[in-house]
Coordinates of C-alpha atoms in Angstrom, one line a residue:
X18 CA 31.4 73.8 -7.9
X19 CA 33.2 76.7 -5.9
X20 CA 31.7 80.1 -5.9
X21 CA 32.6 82.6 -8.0
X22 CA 34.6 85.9 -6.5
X23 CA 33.2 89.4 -5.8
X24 CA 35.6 91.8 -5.1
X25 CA 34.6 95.5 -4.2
X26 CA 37.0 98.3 -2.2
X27 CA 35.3 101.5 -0.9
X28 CA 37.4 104.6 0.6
X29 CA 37.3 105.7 4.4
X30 CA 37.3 109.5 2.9
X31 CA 34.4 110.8 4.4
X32 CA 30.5 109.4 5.2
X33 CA 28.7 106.9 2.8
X34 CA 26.3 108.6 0.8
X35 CA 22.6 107.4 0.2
X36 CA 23.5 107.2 -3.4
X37 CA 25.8 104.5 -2.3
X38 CA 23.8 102.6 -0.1
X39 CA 20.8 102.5 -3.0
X40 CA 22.9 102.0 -5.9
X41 CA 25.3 99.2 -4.4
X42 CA 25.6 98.5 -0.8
X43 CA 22.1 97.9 0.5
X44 CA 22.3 94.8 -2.8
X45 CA 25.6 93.5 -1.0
X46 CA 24.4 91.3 1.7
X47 CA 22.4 89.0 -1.0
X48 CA 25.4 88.4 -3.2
X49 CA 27.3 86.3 -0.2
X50 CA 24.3 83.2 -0.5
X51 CA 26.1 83.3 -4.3
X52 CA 29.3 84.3 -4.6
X53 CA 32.3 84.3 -2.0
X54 CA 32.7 88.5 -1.0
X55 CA 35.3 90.4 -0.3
X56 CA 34.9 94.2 0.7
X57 CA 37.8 95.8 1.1
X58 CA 38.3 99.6 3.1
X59 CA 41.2 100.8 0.8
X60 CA 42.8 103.1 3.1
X61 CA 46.1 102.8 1.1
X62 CA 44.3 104.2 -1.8
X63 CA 43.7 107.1 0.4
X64 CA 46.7 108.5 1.2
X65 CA 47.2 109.8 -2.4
X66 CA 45.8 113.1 -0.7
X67 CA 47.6 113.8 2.5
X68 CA 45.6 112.3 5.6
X69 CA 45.7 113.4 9.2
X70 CA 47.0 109.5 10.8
X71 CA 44.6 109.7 13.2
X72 CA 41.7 110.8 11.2
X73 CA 42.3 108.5 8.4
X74 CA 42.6 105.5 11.7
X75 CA 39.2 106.6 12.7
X76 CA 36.9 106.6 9.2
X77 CA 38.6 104.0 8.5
X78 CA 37.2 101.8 11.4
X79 CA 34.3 103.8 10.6
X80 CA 33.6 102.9 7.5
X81 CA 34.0 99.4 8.7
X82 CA 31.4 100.1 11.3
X83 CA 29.3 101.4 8.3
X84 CA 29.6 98.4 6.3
X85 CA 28.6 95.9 9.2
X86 CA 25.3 98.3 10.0
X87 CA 24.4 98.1 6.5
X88 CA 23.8 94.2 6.8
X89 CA 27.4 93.3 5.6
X90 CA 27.7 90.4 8.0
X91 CA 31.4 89.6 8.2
X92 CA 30.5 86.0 9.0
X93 CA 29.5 85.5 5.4
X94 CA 31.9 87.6 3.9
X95 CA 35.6 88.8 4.3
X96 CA 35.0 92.7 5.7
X97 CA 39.2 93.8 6.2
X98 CA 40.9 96.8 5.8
X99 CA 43.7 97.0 3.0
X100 CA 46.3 98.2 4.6
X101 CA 46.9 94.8 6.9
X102 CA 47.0 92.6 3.6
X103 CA 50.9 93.5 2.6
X104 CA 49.9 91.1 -0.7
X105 CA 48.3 94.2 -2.0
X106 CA 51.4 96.4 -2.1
X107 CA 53.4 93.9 -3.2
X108 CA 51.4 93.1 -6.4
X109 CA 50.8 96.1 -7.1
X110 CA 54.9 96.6 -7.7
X111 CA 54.9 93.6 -9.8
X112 CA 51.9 94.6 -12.2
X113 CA 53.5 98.0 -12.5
X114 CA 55.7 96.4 -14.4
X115 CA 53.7 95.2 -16.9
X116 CA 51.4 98.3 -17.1
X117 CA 52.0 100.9 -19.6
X118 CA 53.1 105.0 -19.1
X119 CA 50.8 105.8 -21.5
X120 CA 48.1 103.3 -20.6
X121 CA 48.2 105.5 -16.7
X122 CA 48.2 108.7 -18.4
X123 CA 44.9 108.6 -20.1
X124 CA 42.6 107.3 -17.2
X125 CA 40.6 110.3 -16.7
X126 CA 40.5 110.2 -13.1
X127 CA 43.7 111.2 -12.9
X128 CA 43.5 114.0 -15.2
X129 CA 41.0 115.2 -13.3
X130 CA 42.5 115.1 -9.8
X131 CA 45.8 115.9 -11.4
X132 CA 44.2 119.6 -12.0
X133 CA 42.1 120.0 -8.8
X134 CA 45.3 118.4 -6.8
X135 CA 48.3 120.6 -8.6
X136 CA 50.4 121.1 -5.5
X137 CA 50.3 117.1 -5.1
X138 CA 50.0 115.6 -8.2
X139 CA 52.3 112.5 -6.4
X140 CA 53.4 109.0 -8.5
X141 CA 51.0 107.5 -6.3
X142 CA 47.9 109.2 -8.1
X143 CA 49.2 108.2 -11.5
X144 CA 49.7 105.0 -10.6
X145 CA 46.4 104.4 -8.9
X146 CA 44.7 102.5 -10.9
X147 CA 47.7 99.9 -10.7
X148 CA 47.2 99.1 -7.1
X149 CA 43.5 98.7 -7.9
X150 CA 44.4 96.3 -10.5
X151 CA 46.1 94.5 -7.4
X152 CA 43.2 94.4 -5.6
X153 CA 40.8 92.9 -7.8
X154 CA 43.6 90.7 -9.3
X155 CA 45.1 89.2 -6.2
X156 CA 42.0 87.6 -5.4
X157 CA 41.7 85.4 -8.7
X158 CA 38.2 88.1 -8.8
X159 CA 35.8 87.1 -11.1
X160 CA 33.1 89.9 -10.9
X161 CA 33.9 93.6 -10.0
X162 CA 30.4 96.0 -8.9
X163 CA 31.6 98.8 -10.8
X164 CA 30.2 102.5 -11.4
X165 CA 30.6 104.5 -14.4
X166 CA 33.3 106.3 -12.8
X167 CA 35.5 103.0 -12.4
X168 CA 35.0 101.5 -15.9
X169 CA 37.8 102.9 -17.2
X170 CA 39.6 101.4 -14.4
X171 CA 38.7 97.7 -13.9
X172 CA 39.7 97.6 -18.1
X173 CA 42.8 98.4 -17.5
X174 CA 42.9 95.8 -14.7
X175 CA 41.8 93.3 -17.3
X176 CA 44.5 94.6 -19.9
X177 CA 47.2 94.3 -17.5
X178 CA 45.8 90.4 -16.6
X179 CA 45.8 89.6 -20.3
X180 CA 49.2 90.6 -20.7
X181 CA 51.2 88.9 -17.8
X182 CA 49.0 86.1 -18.9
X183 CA 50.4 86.0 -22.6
X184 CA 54.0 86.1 -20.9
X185 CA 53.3 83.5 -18.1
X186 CA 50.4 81.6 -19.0
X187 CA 46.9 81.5 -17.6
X188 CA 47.9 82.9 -13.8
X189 CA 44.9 85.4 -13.3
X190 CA 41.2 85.4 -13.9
X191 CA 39.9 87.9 -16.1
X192 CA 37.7 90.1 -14.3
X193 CA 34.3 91.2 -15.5
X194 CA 32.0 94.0 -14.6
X195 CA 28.8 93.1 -12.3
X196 CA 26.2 94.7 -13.7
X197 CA 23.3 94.5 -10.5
X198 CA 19.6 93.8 -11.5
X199 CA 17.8 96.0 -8.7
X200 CA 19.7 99.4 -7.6
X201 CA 19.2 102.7 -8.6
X202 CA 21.3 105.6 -10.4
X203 CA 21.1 108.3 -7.2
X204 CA 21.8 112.0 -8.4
X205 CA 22.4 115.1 -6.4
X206 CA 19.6 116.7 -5.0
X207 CA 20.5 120.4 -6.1
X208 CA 22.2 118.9 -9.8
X209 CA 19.8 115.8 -10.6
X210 CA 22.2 115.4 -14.0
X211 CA 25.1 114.1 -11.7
X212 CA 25.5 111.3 -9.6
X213 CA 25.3 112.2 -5.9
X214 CA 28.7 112.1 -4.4
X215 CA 30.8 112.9 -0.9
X216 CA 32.8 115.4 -2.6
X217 CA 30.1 117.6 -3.5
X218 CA 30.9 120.9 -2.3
X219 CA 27.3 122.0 -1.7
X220 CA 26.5 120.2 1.1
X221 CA 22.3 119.8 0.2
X222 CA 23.2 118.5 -2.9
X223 CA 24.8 115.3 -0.9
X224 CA 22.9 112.9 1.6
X225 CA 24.9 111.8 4.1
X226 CA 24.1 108.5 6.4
X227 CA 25.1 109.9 9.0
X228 CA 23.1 113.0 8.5
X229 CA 19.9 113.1 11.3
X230 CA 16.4 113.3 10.3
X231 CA 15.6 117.0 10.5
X232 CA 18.6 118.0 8.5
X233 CA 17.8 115.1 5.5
X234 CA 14.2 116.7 5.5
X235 CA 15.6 120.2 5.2
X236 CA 17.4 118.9 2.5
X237 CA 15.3 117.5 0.2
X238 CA 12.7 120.7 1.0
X239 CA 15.4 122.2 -1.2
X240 CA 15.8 120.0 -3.8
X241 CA 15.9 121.1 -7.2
X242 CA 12.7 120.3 -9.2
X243 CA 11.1 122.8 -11.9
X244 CA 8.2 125.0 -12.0
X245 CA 5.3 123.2 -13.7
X246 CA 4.6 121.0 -10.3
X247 CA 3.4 117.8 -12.4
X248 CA 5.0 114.5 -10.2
X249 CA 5.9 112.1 -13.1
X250 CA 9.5 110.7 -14.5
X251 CA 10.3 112.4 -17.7
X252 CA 13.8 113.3 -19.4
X253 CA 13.3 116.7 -18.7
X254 CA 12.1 116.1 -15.1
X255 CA 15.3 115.1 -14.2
X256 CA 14.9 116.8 -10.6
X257 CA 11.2 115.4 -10.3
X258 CA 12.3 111.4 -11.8
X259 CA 15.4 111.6 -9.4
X260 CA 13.2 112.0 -6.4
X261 CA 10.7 109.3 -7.6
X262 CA 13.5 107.0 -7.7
X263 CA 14.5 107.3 -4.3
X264 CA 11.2 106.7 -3.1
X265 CA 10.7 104.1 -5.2
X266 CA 13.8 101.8 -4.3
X267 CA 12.9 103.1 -0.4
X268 CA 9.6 102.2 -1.0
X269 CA 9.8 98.8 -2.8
X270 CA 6.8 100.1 -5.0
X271 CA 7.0 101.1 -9.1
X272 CA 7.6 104.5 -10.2
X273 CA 4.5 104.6 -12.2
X274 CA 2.7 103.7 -8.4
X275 CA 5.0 106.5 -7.1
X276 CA 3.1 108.9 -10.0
X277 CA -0.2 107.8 -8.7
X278 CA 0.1 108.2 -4.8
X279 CA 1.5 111.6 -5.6
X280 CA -0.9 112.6 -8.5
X281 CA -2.5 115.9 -7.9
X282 CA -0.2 116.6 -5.3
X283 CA 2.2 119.7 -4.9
X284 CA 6.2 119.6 -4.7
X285 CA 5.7 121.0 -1.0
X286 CA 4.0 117.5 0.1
X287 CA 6.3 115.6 -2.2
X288 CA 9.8 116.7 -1.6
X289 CA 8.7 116.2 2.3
X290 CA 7.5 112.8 2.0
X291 CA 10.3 111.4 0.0
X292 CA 12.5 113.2 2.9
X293 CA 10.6 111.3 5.7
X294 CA 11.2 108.0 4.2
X295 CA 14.7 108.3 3.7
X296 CA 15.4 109.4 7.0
X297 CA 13.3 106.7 8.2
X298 CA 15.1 104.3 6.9
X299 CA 18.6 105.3 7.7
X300 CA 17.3 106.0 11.2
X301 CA 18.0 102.3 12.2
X302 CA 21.7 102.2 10.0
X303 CA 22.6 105.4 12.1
X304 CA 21.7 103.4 15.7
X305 CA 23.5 100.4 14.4
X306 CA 26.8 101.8 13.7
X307 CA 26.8 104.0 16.3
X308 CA 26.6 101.0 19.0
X309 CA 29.3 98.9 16.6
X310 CA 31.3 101.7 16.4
X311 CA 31.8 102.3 20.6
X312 CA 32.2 98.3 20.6
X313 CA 36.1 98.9 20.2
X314 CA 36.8 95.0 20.4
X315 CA 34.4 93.7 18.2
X316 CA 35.1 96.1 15.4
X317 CA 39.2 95.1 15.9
X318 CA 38.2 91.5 16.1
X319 CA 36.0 91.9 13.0
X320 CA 38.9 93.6 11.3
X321 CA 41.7 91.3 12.3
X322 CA 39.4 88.2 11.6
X323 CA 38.9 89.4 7.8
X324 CA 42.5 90.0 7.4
X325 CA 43.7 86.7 8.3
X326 CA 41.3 85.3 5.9
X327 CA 42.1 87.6 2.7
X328 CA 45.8 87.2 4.0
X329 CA 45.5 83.2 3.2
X330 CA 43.5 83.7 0.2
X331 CA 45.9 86.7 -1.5
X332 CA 49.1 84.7 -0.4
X333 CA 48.2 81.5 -3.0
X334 CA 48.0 84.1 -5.7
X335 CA 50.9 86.2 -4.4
X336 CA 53.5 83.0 -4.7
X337 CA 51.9 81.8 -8.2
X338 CA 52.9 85.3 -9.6
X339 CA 56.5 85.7 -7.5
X340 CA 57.4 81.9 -8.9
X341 CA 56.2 82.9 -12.6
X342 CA 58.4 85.8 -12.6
X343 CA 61.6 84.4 -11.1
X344 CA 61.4 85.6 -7.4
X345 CA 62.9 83.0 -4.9

């Protein structure tokens, strides 16, 4: 029986973020002994905000660089960048024909971005969510990691499936959401009731990989907590429980063993050592992609490599869908 396909894109738009590598990306490199994995660097989803070319060329063979120091070994799965996978385009212009006006202008993402982004609100934003829909779809993708912030998103992607389906007959896979087992929520450090992210404006609310040790200590010294200075995970502790998470997953220990080493102690001590181990561990990640990153011809090799192979799997889908619909 074949494996079952895990499809998962991630933007060269600035540094990973330790909420990223806790919540998803350190629980990658596991899934390839299971599933067949694809992660994609979707640079053409980035240029819905104007890039500088040469900028955009560099994080986005940084972010490939990322991904291989964070134990994604492209041997065991298909690391490749989007843009050199024309099938992704191309299916993209097909599907937006079967995806609705209305359908585009209710995902809230583009509402959103349509406000902060006024002076650029381009087609390419609005249809967005179409291309992604190409991405998991071209792939005959069975599971999609998803956030909350992509939900929205990977249903549509399964609307517009169902519906070429009911014209054409059973040409794609439905895709479902992959819900992980271990991982962790991350939230900002300075507004624990939102999920970390890169776009974060204040800079110590984020934690970059990238970021060296002293400045990740300085930043959790400053991490919002309360005033009471009790160490435990409580709804209204959302400051306090947000920290005890992070050690935790770092850790591998329960939170309720997290309480006890830090029972009695004050915020000073804890905010400190939960800093220390996070920097400890991305201390290795940072050496790691530093060394794949000046390795110029194993990174291109890397990226070439996974091309060709999501090339040859996206072109068996790509003619399916062009015969279905009456392309020669």
């Amino acid at each position: 029986m074949s494996k079952q396909t895990i499809f998962s894109g991630i933007q060269p738009t600035g540094i990973p973020t330790l909420g990223s590598l806790l919540g998803a990306i350190k629980h990658w490199e596991r899934l390839s002994t299971e599933y067949t994995c694809l992660y994609c660097v979707v640079d053409m989803h980035s240029i819905t905000v104007r890039q500088n070319p040469e900028e955009l060329r560099a994080n986005t063979r940084q972010m490939l660089a990322w991904l291989i120091a964070l134990d994604i070994d492209p041997s065991q799965n298909i690391l490749y960048i989007q843009s050199q996978v024309p099938a992704h385009a191309e299916l993209s212009w097909i599907l937006n024909c079967f995806t609705y006006m209305g359908e585009l202008s209710r995902m809230t993402q583009f509402k959103e971005k349509s406000i902060k982004k006024a002076e650029n609100t381009n087609a390419g934003l609005f249809t967005y969510p179409v291309l992604m829909a190409a991405d998991i779809l071209l792939y005959q993708t069975n599971l999609v990691p998803v956030g909350d912030d992509q939900k929205q998103h990977l249903e549509l992607s399964r609307d517009v499936a169902g519906r070429f389906n009911k014209v054409y007959g059973d040409i794609f896979k439905i895709p479902e959401p992959y819900i992980a087992t271990v991982g962790a929520r991350i939230m900002g450090l300075q507004n624990p009731t939102s999920k970390m992210s890169k776009s974060e404006e204040n800079i110590n609310d984020t934690i970059f990989l990238s970021d060296p040790p002293n400045v990740i200590i300085k930043k959790f010294k400053k991490a919002v907590t309360d005033s009471d200075n009790q160490i435990c995970v409580l709804p209204e502790k959302p400051g306090v429980s947000n920290l005890l998470s992070i050690y935790s997953v770092i850790t591998g220990t329960t939170l309720a063993d997290c309480e006890k080493e830090f029972e009695g102690q004050g915020y000073g001590h804890f905010k400190t050592t939960v800093g220390e181990a996070v920097a400890d561990l991305l201390l290795p990640y940072q050496k790691e992609q530093a060394r794949i990153i000046a390795d110029t011809s194993y990174l291109t090799k890397v990226a070439e490599e996974g091309a060709a192979k999501a090339r040859e799997l996206a072109a068996t889908t790509l003619a399916i869908v062009k015969n279905a619909v009456g392309f020669q």
